[in-house]
Coordinates of C-alpha atoms in Angstrom, one line a residue:
X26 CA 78.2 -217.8 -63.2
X27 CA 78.0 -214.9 -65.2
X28 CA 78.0 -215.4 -69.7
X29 CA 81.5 -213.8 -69.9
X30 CA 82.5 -216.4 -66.8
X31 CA 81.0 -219.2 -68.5
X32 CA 82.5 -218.5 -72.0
X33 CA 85.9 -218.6 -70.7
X34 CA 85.4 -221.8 -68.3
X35 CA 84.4 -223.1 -71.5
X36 CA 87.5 -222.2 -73.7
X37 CA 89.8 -223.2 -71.2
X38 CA 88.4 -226.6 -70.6
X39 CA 88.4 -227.2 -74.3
X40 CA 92.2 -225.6 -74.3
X41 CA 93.4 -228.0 -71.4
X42 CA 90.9 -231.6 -73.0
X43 CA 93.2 -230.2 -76.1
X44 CA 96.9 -230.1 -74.0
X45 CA 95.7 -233.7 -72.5
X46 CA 95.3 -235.1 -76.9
X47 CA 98.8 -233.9 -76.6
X48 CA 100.6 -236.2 -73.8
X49 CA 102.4 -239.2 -74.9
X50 CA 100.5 -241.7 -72.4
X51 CA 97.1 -240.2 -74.1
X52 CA 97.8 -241.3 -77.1
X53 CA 99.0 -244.2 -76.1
X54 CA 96.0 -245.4 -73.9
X55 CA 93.2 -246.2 -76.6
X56 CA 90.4 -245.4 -73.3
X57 CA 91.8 -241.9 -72.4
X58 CA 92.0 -240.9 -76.5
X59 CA 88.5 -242.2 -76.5
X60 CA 86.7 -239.8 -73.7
X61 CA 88.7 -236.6 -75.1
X62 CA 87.5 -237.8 -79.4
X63 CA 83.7 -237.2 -79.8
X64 CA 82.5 -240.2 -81.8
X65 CA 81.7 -238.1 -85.1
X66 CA 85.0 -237.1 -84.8
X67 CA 87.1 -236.2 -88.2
X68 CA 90.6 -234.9 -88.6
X69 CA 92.6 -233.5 -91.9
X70 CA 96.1 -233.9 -91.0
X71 CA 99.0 -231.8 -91.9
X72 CA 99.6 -234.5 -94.7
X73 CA 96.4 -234.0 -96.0
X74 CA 95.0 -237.3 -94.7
X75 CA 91.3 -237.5 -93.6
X76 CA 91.1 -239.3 -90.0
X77 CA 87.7 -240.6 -88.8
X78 CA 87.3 -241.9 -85.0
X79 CA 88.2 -245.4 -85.2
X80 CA 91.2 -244.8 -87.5
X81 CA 92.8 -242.3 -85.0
X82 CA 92.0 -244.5 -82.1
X83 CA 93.6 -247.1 -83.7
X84 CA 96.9 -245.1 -84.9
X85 CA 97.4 -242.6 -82.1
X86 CA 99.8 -244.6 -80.2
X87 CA 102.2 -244.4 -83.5
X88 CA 101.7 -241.3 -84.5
X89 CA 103.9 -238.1 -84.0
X90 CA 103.7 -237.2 -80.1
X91 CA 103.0 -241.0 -79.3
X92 CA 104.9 -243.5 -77.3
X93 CA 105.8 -245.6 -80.7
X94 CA 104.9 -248.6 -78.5
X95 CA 102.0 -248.3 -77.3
X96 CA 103.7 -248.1 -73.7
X97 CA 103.7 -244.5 -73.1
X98 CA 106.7 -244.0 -71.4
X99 CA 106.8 -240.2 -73.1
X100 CA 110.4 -240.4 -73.8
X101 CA 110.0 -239.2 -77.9
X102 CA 109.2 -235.9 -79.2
X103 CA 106.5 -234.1 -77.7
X104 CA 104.1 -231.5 -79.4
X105 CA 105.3 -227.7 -78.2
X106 CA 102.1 -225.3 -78.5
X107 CA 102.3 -221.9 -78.8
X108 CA 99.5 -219.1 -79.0
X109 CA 96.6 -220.8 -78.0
X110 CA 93.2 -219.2 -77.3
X111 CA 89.8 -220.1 -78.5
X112 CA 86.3 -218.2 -78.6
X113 CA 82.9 -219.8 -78.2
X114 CA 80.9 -220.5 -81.5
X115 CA 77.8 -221.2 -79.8
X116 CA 76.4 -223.1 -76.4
X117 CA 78.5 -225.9 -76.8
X118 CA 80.6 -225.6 -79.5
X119 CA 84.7 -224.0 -78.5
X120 CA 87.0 -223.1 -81.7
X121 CA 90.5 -223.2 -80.6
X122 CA 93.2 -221.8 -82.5
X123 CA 97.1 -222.8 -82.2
X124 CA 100.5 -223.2 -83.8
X125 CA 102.5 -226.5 -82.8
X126 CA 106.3 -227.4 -83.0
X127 CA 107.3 -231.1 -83.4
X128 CA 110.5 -232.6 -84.1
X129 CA 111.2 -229.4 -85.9
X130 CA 108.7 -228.7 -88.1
X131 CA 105.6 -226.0 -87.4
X132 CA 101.8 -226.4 -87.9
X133 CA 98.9 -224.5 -87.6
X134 CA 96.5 -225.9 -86.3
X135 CA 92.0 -225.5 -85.6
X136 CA 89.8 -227.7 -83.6
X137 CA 86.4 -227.9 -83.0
X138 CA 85.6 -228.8 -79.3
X139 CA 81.7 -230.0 -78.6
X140 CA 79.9 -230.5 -75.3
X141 CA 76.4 -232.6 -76.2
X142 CA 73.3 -231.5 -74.2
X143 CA 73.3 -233.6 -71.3
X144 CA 77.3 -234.2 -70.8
X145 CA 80.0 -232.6 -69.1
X146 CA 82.8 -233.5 -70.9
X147 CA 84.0 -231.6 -74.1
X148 CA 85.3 -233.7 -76.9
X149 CA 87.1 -232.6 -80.0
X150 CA 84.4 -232.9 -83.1
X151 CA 87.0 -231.5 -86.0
X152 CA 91.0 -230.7 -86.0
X153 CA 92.7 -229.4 -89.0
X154 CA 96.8 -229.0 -89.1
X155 CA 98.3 -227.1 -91.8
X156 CA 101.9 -227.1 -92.4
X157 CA 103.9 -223.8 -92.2
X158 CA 106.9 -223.8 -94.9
X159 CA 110.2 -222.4 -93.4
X160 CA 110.2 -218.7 -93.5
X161 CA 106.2 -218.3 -92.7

């Protein structure tokens, strides 16, 4: 495979790991959440909150885009992404860049996706969402 080829294999399978965070019955399922986070895993929330691994395992059912129960029947609110792309930093390391819609209200949103020498999966390292006021 050439670079170029390989770059974008890399980018997509960060974007679609990132689309899977998004479905109702992954955030529900504490095992599925767990091979998409990497363990060193930290997130800044739109609110301003700091998330580490085991907090967002723990809450990710109840938060925005979950089931609320823990079920995952996928009947609330779903994120809506928009404009997603992503570049590679370096071997191993995917920067995606997105806005989201949920329930209304708009975010913009960064994540760090890392692949450890050794694996094949890539697991989100960082994620940052940033509110958009109306009318930006």
């Amino acid at each position: 495979m050439s670079p170029i080829s390989q770059k974008n294999a890399d980018v997509n399978a960060a974007i679609d790991a990132e689309l899977q965070l998004m479905d109702p019955a992954v955030r529900a399922s504490r095992s599925l959440a767990a091979r998409l986070l990497d363990p060193e895993f930290v997130e800044v929330g739109a609110s301003g909150r700091r998330w580490t691994y085991e907090e967002m395992l723990a809450a990710l059912p109840d938060l925005d885009g979950g089931s609320g129960s823990g079920v995952g029947d996928g009947d609330g609110p779903r994120f809506q992404p928009s404009g997603m792309g992503g570049v590679v930093l370096a071997p191993g390391i995917v920067h995606l860049t997105y806005e989201t819609v949920f329930d209304g209200r708009r975010a913009r949103r960064s994540s760090l996706w890392r692949r450890r020498d050794g694996e094949t999966a890539w697991r989100m390292y960082y994620h940052q969402a940033t509110p958009v006021p109306d009318g930006g």
